[in-house]
PDB file of C-alpha atoms in Angstrom:
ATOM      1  CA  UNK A   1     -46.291  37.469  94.413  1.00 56.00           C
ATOM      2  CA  UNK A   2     -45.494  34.103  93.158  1.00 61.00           C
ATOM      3  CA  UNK A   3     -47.181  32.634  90.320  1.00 64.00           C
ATOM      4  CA  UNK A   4     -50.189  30.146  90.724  1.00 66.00           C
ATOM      5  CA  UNK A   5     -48.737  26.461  90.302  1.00 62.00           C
ATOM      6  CA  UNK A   6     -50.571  24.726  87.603  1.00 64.00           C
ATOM      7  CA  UNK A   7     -53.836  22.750  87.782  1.00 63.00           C
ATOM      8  CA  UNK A   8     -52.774  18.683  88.280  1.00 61.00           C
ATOM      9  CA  UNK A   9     -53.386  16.648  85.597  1.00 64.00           C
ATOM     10  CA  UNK A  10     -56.249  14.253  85.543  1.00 63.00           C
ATOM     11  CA  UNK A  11     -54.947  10.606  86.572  1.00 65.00           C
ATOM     12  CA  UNK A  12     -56.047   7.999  84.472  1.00 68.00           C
ATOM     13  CA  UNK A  13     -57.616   5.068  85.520  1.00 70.00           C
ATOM     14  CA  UNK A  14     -57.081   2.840  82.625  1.00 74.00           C
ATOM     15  CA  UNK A  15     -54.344   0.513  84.296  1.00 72.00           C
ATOM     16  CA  UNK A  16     -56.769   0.256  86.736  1.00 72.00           C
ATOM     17  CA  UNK A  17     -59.170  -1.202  84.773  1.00 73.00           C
ATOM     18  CA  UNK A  18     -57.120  -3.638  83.065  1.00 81.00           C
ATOM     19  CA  UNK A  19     -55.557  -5.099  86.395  1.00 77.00           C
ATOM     20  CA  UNK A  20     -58.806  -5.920  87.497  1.00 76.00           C
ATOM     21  CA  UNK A  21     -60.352  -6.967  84.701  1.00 79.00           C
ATOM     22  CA  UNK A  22     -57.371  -9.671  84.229  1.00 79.00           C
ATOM     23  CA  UNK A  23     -57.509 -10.563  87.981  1.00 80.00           C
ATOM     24  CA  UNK A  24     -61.473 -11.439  87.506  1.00 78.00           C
ATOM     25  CA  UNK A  25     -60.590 -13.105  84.192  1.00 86.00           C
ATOM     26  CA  UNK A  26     -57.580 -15.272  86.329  1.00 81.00           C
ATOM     27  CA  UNK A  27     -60.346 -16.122  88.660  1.00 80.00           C
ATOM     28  CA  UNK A  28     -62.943 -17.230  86.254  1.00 81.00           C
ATOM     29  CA  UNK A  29     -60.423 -19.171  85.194  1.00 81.00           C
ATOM     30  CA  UNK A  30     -59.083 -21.003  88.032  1.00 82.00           C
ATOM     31  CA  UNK A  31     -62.457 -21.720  89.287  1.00 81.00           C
ATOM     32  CA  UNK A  32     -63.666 -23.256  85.817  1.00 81.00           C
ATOM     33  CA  UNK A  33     -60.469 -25.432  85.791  1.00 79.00           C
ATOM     34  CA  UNK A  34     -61.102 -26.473  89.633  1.00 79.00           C
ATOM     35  CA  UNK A  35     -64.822 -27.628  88.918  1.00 79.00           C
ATOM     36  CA  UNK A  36     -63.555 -29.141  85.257  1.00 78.00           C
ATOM     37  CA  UNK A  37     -60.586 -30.611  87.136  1.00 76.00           C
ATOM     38  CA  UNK A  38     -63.517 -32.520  90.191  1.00 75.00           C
ATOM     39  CA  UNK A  39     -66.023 -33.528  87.086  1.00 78.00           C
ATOM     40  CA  UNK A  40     -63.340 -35.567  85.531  1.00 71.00           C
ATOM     41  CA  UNK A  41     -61.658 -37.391  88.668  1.00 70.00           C
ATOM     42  CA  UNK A  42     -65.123 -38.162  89.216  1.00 72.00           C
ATOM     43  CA  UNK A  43     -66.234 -39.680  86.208  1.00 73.00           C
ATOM     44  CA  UNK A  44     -63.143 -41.561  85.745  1.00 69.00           C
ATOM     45  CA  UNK A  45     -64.137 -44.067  87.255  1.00 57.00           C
ATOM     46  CA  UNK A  46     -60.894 -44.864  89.550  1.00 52.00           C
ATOM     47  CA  UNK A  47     -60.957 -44.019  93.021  1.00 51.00           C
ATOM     48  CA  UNK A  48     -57.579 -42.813  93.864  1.00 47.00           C
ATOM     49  CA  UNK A  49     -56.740 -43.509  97.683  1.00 49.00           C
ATOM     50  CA  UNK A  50     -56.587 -40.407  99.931  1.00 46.00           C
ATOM     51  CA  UNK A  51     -52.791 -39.487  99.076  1.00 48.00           C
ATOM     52  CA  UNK A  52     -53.999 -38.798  95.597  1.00 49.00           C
ATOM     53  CA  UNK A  53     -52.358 -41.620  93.746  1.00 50.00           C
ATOM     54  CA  UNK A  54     -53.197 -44.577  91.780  1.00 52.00           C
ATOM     55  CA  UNK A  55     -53.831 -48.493  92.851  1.00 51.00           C
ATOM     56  CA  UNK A  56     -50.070 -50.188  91.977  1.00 52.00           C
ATOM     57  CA  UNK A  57     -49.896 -53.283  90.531  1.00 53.00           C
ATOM     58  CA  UNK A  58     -48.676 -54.704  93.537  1.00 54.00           C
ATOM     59  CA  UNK A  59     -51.522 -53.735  95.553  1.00 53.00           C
ATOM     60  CA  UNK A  60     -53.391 -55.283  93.071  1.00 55.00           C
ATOM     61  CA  UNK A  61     -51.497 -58.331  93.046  1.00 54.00           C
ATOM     62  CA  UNK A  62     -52.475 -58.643  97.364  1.00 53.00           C
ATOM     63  CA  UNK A  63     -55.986 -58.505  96.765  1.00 55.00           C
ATOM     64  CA  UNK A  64     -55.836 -60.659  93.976  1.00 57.00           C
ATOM     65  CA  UNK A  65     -53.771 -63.187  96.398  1.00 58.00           C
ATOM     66  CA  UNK A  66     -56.747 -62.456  99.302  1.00 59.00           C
ATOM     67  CA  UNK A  67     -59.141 -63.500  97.026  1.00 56.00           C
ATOM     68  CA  UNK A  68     -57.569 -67.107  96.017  1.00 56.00           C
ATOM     69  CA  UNK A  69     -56.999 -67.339 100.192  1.00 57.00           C
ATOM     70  CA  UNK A  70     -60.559 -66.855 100.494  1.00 59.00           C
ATOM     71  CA  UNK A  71     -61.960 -68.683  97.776  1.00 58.00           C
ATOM     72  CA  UNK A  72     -59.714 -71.327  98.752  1.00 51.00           C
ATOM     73  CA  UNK A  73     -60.795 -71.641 102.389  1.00 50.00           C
ATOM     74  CA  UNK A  74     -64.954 -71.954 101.184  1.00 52.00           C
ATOM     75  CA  UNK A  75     -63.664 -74.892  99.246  1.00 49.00           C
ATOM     76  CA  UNK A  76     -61.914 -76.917 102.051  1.00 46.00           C
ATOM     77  CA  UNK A  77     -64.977 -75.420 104.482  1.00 42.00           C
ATOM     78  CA  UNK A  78     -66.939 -77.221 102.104  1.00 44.00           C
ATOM     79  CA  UNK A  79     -65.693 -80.398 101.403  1.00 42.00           C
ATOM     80  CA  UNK A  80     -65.286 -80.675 105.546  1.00 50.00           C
ATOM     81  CA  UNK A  81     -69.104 -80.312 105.189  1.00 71.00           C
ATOM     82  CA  UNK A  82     -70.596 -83.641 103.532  1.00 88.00           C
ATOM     83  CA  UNK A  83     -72.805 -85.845 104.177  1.00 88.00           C
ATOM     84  CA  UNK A  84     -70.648 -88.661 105.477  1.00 90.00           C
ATOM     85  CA  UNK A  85     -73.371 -91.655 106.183  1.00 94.00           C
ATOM     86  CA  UNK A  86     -75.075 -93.779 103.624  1.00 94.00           C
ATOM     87  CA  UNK A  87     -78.452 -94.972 104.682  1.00 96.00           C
ATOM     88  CA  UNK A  88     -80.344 -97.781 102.811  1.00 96.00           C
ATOM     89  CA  UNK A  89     -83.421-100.158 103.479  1.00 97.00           C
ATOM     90  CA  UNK A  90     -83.101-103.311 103.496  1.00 95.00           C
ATOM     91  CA  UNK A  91     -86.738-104.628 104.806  1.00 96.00           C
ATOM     92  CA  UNK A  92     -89.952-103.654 106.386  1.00 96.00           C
ATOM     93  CA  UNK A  93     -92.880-105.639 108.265  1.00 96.00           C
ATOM     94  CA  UNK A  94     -96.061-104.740 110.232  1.00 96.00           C
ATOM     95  CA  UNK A  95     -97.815-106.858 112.432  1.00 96.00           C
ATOM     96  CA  UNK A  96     -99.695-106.188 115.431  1.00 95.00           C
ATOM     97  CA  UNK A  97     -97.462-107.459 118.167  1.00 95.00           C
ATOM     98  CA  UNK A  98     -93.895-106.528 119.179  1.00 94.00           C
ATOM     99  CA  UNK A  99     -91.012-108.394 120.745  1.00 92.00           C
ATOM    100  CA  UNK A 100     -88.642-106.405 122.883  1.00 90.00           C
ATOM    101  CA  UNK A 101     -86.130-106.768 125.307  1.00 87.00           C
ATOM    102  CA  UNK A 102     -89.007-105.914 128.335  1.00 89.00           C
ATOM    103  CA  UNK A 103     -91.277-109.247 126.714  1.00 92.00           C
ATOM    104  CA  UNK A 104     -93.566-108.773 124.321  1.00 94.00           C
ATOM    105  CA  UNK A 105     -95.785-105.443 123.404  1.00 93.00           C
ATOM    106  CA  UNK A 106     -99.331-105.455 121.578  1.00 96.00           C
ATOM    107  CA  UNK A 107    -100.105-102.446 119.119  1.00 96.00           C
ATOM    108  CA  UNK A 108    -101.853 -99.397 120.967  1.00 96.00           C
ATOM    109  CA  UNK A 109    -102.603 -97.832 117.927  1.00 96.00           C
ATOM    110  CA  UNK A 110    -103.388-100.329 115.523  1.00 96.00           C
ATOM    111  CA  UNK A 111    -100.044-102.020 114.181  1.00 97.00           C
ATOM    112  CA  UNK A 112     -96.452-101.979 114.086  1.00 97.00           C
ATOM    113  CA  UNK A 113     -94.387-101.334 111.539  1.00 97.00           C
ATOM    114  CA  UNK A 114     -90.393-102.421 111.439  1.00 97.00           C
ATOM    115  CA  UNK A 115     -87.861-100.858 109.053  1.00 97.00           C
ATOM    116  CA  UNK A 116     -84.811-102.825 108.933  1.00 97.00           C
ATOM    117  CA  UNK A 117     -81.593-100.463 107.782  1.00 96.00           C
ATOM    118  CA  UNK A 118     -78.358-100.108 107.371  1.00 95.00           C
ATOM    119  CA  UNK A 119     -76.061 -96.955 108.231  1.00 95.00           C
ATOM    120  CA  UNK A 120     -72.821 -96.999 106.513  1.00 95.00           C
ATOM    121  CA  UNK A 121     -70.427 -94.422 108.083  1.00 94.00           C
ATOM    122  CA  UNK A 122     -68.086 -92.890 105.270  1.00 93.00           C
ATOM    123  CA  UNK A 123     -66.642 -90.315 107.705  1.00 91.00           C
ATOM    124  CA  UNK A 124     -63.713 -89.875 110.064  1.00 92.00           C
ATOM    125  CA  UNK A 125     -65.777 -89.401 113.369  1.00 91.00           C
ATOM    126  CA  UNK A 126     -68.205 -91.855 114.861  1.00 92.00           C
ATOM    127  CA  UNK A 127     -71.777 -91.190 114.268  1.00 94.00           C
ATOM    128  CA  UNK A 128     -75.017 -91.537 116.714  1.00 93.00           C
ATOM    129  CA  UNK A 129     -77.393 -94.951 116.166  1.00 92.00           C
ATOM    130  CA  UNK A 130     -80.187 -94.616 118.292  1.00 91.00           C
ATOM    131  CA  UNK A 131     -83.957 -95.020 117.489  1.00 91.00           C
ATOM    132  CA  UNK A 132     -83.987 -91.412 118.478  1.00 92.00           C
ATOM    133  CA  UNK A 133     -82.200 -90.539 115.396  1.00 94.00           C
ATOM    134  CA  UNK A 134     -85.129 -91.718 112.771  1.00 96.00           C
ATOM    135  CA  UNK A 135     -88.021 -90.334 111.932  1.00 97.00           C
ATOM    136  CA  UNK A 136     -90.644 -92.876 109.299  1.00 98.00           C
ATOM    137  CA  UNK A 137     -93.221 -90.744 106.980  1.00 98.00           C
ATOM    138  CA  UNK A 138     -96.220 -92.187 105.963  1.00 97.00           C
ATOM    139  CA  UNK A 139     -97.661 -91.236 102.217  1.00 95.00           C
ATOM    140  CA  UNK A 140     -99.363 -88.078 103.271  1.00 96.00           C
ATOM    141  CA  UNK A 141     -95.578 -86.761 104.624  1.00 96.00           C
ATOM    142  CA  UNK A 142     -96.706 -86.880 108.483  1.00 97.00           C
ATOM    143  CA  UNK A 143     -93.634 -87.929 110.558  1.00 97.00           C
ATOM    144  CA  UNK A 144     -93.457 -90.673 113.086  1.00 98.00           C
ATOM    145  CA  UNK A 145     -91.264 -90.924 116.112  1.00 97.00           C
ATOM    146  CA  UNK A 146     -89.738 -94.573 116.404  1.00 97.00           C
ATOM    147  CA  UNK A 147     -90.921 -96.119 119.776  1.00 95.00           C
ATOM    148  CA  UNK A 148     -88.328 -99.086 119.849  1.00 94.00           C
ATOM    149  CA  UNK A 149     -85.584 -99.612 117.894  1.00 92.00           C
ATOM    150  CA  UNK A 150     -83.041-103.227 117.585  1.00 91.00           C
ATOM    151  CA  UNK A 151     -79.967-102.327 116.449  1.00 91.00           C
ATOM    152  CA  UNK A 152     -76.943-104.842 115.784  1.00 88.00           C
ATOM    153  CA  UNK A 153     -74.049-103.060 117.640  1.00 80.00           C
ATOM    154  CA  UNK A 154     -74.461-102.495 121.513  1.00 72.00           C
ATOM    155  CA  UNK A 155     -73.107 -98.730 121.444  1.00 71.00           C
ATOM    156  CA  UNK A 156     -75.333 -95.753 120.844  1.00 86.00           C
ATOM    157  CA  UNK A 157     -72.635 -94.586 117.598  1.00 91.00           C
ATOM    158  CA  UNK A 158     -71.536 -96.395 114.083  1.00 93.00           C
ATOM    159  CA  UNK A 159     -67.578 -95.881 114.077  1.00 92.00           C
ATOM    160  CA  UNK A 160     -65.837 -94.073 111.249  1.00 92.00           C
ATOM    161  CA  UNK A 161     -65.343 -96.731 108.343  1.00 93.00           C
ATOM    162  CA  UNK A 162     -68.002 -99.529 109.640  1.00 93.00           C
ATOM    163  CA  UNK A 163     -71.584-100.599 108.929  1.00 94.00           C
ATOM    164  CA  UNK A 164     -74.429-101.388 111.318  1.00 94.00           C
ATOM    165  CA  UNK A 165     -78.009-102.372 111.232  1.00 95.00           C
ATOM    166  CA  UNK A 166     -81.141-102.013 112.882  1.00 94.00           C
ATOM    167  CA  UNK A 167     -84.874-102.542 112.938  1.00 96.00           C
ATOM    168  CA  UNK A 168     -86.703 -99.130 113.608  1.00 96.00           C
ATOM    169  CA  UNK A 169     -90.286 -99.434 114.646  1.00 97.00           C
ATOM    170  CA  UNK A 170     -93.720 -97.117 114.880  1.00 97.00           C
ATOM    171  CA  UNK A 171     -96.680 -97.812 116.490  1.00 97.00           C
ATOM    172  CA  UNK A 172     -99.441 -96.524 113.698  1.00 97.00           C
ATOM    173  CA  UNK A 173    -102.969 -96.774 112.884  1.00 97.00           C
ATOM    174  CA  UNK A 174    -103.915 -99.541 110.626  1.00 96.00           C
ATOM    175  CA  UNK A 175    -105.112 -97.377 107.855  1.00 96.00           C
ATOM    176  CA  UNK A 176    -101.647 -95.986 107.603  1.00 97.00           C
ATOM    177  CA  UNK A 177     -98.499 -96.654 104.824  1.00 96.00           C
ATOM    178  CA  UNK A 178     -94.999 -95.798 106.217  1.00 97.00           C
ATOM    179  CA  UNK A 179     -93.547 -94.475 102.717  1.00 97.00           C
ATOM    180  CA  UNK A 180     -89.799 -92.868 103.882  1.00 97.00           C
ATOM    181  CA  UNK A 181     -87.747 -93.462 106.976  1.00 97.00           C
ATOM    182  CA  UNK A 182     -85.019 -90.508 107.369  1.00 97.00           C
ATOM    183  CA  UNK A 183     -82.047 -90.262 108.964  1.00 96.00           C
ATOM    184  CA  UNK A 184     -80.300 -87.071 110.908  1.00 94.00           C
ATOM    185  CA  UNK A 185     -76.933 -86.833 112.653  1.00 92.00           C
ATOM    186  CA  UNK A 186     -75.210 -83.550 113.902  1.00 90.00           C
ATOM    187  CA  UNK A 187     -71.845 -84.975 112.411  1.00 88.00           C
ATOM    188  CA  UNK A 188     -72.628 -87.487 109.900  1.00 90.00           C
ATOM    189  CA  UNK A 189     -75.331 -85.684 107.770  1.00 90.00           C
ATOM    190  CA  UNK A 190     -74.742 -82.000 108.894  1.00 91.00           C
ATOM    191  CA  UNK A 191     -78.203 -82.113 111.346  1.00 91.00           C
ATOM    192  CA  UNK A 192     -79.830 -82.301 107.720  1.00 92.00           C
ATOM    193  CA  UNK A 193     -82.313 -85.387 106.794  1.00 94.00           C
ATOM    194  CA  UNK A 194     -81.196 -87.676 104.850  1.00 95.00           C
ATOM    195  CA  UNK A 195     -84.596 -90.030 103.327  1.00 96.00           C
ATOM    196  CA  UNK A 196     -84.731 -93.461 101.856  1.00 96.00           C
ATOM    197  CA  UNK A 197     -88.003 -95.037 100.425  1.00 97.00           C
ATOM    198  CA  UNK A 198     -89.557 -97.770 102.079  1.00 96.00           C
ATOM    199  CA  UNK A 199     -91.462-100.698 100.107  1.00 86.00           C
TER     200      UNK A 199
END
């Protein structure tokens, strides 16, 4: 008979234990540092582009030479956008008959009343001179389209550099005070009014 081997000793489980309690440890760790790590990219307040690194100074020198393009094509966009006419009164008159080049015309509405300007073209391009072109106010601000206008220069436009003049009539009711005859040209004042007073 052979004799009975002997019992196998317990194993212990101690190594156990520690390996796992330093792998959780390892992993507490790595996912503090990861959400530490995402709080302060975040609240750095620098957005580093998407292969991780930082703005260089010569990318910052671009922009900073796109902005002085930009800022620099408002200004010339600007100055190509002035008022390039000059508009000034030289006379008014009412009366209740008109003279024109069909004979003459008597007052439908009461009386006439002639604004005699000049339009002083500053710009580089010829600007429109028709009767079409004006607009008179009375003192209350209601507008009145011109019904006949006399104008010194034969052609519908005042050249760049030159001067004309014209007399710029309404046909109003007698109890009315033209106060402001205005002005508006696509080219020469931007299709924006531009007002004088009239006395």
């Amino acid at each position: 008979m052979y004799p009975t081997p002997p019992a196998p000793q317990p194993k212990s489980r101690t190594g156990l234990w520690i390996g796992l309690a330093c792998g959780c440890i390892a992993l507490l760790v790595l996912v503090v540092g990861g959400v530490g790590a995402g709080i302060w990219f975040m609240n750095r307040g620098e957005d580093p582009d998407s292969t991780g690194r930082e703005t260089t100074s010569e990318e910052e020198t671009t922009s900073d030479e796109e902005t002085t393009d930009e800022e620099t094509t408002e200004e010339e966009t600007t100055a190509a956008e002035e008022v390039t006419v000059t508009l000034a009164v030289m006379d008014s008159a009412e009366g209740n008959t008109l003279t024109t080049d069909d004979g003459d015309q008597t007052s439908t509405n009461g009386k006439y009343v002639g604004v005699y300007i000049s339009l002083y073209n500053e710009g580089d391009s010829s600007v429109s001179f028709a009767s079409s072109d004006f607009t008179l106010y009375d003192a209350d601000g209601s507008p009145y389209t011109p019904i006949y206008g006399n104008f010194s220069s034969s052609g519908p436009e005042v050249a760049a550099g030159e001067e004309q003049y014209g007399w710029i009539y309404v046909d109003v009711a007698e109890d009315v005070t033209i106060t402001e005859i205005a002005y508006t040209d696509v080219v020469g004042t931007l299709g924006e009014e531009i007002r004088q007073p009239v006395s």
